[in-house]
Structures are given as C-alpha cells and as structure tokens.
Coordinates of N, CA and C in Angstrom, one line a residue:
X24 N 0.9 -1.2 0.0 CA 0.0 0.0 0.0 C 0.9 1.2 0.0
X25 N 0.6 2.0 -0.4 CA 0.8 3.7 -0.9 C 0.6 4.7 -0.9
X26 N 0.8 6.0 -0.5 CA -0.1 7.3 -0.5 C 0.6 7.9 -1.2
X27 N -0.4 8.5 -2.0 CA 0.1 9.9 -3.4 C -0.6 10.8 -2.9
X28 N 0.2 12.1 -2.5 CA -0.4 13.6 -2.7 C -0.2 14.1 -3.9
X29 N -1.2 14.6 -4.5 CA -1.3 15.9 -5.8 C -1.3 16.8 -4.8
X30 N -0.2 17.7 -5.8 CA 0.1 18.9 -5.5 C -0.2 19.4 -3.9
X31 N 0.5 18.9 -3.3 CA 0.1 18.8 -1.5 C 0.7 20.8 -1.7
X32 N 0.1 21.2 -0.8 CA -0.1 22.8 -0.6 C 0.8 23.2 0.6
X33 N 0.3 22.6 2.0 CA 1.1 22.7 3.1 C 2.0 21.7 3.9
X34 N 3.1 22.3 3.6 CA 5.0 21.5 3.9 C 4.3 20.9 5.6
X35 N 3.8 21.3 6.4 CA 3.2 20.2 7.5 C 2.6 19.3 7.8
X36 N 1.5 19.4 6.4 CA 0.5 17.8 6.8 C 1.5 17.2 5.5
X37 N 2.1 17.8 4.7 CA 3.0 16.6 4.0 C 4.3 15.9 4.9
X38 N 4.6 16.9 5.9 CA 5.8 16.4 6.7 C 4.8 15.1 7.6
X39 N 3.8 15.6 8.0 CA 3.1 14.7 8.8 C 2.9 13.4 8.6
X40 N 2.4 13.2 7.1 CA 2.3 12.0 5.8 C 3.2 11.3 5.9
X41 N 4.5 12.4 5.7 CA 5.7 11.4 5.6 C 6.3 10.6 6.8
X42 N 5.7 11.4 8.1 CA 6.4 10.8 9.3 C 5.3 9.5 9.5
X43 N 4.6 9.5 9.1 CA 3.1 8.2 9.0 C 3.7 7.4 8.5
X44 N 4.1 7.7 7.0 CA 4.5 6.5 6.3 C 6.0 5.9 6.7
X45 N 6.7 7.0 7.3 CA 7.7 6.4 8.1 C 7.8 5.1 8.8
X46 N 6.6 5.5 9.8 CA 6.2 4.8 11.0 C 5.8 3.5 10.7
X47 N 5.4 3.4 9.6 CA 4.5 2.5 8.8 C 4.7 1.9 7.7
X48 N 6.1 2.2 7.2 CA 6.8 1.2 6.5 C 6.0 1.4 5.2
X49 N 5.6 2.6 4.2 CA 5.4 2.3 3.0 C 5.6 3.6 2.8
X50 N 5.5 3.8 0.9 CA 5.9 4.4 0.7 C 4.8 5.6 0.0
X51 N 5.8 7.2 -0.3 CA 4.6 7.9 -0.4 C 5.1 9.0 -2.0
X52 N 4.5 8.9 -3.0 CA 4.4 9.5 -4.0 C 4.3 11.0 -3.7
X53 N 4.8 12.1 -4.5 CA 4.7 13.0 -4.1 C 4.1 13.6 -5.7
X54 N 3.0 14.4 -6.1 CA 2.7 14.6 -7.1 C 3.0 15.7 -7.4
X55 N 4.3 16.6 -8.4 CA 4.4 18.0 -8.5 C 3.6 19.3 -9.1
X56 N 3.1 20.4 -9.0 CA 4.4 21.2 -8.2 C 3.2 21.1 -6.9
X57 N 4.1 21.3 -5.7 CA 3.9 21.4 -4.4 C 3.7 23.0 -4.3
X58 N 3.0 23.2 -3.4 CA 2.4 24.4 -3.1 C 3.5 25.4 -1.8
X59 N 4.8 24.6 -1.5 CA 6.0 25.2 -1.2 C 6.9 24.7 -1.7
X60 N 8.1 24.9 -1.2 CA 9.7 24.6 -1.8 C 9.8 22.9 -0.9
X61 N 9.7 22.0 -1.6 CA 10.3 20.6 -1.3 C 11.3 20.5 -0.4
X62 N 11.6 21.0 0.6 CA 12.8 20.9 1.1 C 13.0 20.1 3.0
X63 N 14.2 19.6 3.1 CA 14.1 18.8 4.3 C 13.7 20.0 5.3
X64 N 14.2 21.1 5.4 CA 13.8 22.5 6.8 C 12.7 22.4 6.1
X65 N 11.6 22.7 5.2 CA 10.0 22.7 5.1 C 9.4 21.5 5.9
X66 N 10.2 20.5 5.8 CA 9.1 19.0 6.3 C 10.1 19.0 7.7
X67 N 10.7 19.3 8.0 CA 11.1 19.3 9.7 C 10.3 19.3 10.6
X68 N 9.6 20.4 10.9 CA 9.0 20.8 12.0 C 8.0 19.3 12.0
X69 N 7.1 19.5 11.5 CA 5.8 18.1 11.5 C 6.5 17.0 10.8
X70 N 7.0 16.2 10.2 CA 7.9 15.2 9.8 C 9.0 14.7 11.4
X71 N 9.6 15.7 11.9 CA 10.4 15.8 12.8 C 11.7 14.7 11.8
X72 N 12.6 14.1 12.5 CA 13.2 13.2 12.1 C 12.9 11.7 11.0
X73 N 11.7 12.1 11.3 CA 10.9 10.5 10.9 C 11.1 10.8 9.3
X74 N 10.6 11.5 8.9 CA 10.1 12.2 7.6 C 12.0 11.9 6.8
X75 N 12.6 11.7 7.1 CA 14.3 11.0 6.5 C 14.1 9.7 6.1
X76 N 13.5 8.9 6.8 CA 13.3 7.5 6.7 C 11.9 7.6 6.0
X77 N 11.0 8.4 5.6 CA 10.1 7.8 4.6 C 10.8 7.2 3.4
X78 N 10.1 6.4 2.5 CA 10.4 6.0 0.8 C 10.1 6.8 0.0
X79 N 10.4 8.0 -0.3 CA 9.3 9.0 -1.3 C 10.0 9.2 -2.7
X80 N 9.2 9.4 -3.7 CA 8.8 9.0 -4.4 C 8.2 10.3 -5.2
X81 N 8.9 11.4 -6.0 CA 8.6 12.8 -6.2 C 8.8 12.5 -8.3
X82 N 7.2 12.8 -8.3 CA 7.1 13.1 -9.9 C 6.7 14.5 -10.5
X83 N 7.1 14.4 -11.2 CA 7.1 16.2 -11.7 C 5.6 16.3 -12.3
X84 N 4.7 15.5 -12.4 CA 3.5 16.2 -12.7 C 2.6 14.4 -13.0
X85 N 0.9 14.6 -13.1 CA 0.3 13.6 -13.1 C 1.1 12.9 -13.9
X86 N 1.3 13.0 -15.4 CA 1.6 12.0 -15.9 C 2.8 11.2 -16.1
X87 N 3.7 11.8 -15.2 CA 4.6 11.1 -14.5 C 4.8 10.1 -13.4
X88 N 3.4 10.4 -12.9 CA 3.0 9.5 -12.0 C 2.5 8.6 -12.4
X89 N 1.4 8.2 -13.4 CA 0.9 7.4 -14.0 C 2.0 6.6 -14.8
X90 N 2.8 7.1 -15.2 CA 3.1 6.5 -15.7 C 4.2 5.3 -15.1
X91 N 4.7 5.6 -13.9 CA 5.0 4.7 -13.0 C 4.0 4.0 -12.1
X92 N 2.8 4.2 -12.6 CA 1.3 3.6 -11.7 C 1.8 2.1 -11.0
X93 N 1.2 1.8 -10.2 CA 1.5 0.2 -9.6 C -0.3 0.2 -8.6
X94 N -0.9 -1.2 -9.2 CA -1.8 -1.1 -8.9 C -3.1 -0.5 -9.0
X95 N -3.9 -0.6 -8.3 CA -5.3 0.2 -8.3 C -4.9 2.0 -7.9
X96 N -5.7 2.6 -8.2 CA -5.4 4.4 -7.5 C -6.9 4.8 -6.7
X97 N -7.3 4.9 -5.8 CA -8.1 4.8 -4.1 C -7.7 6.3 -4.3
X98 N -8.6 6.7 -4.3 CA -9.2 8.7 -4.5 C -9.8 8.7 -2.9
X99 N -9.2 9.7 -1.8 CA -10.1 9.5 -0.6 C -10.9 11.2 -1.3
X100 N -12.1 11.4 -1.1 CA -12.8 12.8 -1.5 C -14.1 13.0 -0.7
X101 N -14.4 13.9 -0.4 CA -15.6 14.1 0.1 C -16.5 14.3 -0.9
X102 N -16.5 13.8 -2.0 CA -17.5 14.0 -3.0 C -17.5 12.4 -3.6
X103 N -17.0 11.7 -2.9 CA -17.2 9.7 -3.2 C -18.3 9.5 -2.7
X104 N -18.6 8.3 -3.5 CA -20.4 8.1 -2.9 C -19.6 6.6 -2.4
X105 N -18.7 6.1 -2.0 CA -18.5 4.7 -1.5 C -18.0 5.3 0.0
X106 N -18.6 4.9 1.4 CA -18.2 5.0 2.4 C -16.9 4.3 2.5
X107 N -15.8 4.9 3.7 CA -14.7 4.4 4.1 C -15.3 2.7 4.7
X108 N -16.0 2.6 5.3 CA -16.4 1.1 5.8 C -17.0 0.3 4.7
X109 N -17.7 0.9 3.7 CA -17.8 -0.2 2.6 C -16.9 -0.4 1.6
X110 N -15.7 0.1 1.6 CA -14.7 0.4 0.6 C -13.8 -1.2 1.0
X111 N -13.5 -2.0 0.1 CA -12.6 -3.0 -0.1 C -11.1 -2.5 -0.4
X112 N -10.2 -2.9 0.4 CA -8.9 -2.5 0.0 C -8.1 -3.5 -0.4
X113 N -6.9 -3.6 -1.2 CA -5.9 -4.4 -1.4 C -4.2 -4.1 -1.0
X114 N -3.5 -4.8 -1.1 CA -2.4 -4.6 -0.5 C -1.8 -3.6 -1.5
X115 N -1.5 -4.0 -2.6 CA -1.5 -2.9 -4.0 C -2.1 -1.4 -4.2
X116 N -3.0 -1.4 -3.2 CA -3.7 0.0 -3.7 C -2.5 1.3 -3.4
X117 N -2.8 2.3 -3.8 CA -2.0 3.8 -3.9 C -3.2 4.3 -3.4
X118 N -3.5 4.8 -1.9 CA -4.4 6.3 -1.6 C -3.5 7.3 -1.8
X119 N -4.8 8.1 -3.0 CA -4.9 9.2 -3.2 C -5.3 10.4 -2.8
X120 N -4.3 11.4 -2.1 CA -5.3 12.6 -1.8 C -5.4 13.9 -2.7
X121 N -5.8 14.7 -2.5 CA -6.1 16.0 -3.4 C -5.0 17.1 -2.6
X122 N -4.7 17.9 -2.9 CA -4.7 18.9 -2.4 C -5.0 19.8 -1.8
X123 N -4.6 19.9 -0.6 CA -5.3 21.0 0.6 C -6.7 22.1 -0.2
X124 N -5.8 23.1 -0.8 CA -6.5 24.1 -1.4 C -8.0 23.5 -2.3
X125 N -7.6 22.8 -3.4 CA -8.5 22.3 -4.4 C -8.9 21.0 -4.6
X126 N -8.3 20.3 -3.6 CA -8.6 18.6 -4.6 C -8.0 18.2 -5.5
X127 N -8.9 17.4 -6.5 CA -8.2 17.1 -7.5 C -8.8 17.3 -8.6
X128 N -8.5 17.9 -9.7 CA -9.0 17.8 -10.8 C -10.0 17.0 -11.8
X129 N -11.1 17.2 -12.6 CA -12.0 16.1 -13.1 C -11.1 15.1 -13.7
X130 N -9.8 15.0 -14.3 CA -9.2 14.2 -15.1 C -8.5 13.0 -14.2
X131 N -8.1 13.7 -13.1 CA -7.6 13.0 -11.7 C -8.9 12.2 -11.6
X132 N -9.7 12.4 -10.8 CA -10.9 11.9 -10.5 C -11.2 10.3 -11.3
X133 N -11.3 11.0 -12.4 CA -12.0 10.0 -13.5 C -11.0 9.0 -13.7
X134 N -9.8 9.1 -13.2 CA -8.5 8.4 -13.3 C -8.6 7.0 -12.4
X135 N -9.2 7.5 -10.9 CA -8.9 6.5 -10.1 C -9.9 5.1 -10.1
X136 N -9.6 4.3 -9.7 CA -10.6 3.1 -9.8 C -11.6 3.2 -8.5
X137 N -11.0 3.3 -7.8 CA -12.1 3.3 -6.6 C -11.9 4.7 -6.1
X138 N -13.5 5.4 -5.5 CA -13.5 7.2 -4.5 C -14.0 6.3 -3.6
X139 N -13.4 7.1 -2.5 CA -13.5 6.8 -1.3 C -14.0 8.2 -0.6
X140 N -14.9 7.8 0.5 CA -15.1 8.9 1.4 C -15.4 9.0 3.1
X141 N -14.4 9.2 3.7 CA -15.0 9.2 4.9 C -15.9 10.0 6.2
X142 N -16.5 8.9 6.2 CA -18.1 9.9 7.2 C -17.9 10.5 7.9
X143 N -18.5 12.0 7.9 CA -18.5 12.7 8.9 C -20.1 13.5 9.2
X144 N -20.1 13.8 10.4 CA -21.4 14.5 10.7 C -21.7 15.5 9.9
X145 N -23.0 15.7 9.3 CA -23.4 16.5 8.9 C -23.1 17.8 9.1
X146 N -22.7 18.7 8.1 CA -22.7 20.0 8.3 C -20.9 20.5 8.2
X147 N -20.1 19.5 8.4 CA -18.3 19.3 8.2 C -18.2 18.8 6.9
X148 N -17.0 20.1 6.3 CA -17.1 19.6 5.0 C -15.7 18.7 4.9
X149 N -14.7 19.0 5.5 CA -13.8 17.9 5.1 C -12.9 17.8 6.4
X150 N -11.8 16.9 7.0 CA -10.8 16.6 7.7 C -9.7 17.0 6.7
X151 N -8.7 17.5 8.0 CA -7.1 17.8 7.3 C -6.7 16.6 6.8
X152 N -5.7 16.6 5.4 CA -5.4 15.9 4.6 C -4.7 14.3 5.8
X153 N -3.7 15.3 6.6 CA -2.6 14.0 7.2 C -4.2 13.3 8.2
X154 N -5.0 13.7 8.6 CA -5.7 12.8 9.5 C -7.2 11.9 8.8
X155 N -6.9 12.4 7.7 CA -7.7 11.7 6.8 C -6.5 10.4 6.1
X156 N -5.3 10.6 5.8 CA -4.4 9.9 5.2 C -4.2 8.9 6.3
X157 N -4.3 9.3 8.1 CA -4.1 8.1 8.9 C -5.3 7.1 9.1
X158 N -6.6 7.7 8.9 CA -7.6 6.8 9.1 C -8.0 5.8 7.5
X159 N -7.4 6.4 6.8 CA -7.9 5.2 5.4 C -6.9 4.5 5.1
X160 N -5.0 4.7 6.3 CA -4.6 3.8 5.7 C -4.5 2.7 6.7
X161 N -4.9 3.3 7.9 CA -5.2 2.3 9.4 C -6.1 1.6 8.4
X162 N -7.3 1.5 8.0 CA -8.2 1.1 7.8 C -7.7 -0.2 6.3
X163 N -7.2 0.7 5.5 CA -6.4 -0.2 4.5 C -5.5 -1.4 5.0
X164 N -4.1 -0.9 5.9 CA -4.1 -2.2 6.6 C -4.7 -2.8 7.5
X165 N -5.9 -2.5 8.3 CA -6.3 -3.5 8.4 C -7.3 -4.7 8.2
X166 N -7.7 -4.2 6.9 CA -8.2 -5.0 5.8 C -7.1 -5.8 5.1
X167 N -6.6 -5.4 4.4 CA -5.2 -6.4 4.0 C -4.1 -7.1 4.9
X168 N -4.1 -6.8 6.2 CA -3.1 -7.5 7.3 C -1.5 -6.8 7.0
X169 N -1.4 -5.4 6.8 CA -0.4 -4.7 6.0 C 0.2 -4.2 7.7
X170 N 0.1 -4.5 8.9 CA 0.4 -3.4 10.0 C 1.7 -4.4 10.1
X171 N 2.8 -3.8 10.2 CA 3.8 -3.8 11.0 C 4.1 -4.7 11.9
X172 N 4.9 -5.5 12.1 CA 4.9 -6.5 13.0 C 5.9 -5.3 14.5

C-alpha cells in the first residue's frame, strides 16, 4: 500500500504524511508542483526526524505518476459516494489525496478506480489531509493484514 499527494499545498501535513509512512513502512508518492519549496527544513518541524526515513517517491506532474502507476489508485474525497467502511482494499492500492486548497482535478478523479469517502457529521465539509491519510490507511491495513509486526 501507498499514499500519493497531488500537488500537496502545506510543507506540514506533507511532513506529517511522511512521518506516518515512516512509521508505517510504505511508501509515499509526491505529485508536483507542491504548493511550497520541497525541502528537508519545510518537512522538519511536523515530519520531525521521521520524515528521512520515509520512501518518497517525487514526480514532476500527473503524468509522470501514472506512468510509473503500480496497482489500483483509491481517491479518498468528500465528493465519493463509497463510504470508508464499505470500501474493499488491497495490499497494492495507492491512496490518493487532493490537495489541501482544491482537490483534485475532473481528469484525476476520473483516473482512479475506486472514491472513497470518509463519514463525517453532517454539516463538516472535510478533515485535514494528514488525519484523513491516517484513518484510510489504518483502515487499508487493516483489511489487507499490511500493519507492521
């Protein structure tokens, strides 16, 4: 399993992403351009140390990403009509997030095989990116048996 940010906006919840996937032993796609300067002092503060030890994985725009695709591509959005609890995952999948500011594009969208969305009370339009990225991939491994010994 995998997380791809498009065009991730803020150097903290990407630092954060990366200290997750650290923790968690996979790896995380970076989709360009980023909405700051890529750099280790940007992902410091929220990454802390951890964020050295991710796998990442920086392409210079979608179709550079695609074109090293691996697997199914898992869109998390608030605009998916499949809840996070009815969503089937595989060990292979890549979640996908949008970018802070805008999401993702119709062409993105229409890209991925499965949208995913996770529930929230009425009247909340979305969760920050990194705490949405820890609950769909807790949830991904623990459907696939992907947690960390």
């Amino acid at each position: 399993m995998r997380i791809a940010l498009y065009h991730p906006d803020i150097a903290g919840n990407t630092g954060t992403i990366l200290r997750l996937a650290a923790c968690f032993g996979i790896s995380v796609d970076i989709i360009e351009p980023c909405g700051f300067a890529f750099s280790e002092r940007a992902l410091r503060r929220a990454g802390m140390d951890y964020a050295a030890a991710a796998d990442v994985v920086r392409h210079a725009d979608w179709d550079a990403f695609i074109a090293t695709r691996r697997g199914r591509i898992v869109l998390l959005s608030t605009y998916a009509a499949i809840p996070l609890p009815s969503a089937v995952f595989a060990s292979g999948d890549t979640l996908l997030f949008g970018s802070e500011s805008a999401g993702v594009p119709e062409n993105v969208r229409d890209a991925a095989d499965l949208r995913v969305r996770i529930p929230m009370r009425a009247g909340f339009r979305s969760l920050n990116v990194a705490i949405s990225a820890g609950i769909a991939l807790a949830e991904g491994l623990r459907q696939t048996g992907g947690w960390p010994e």
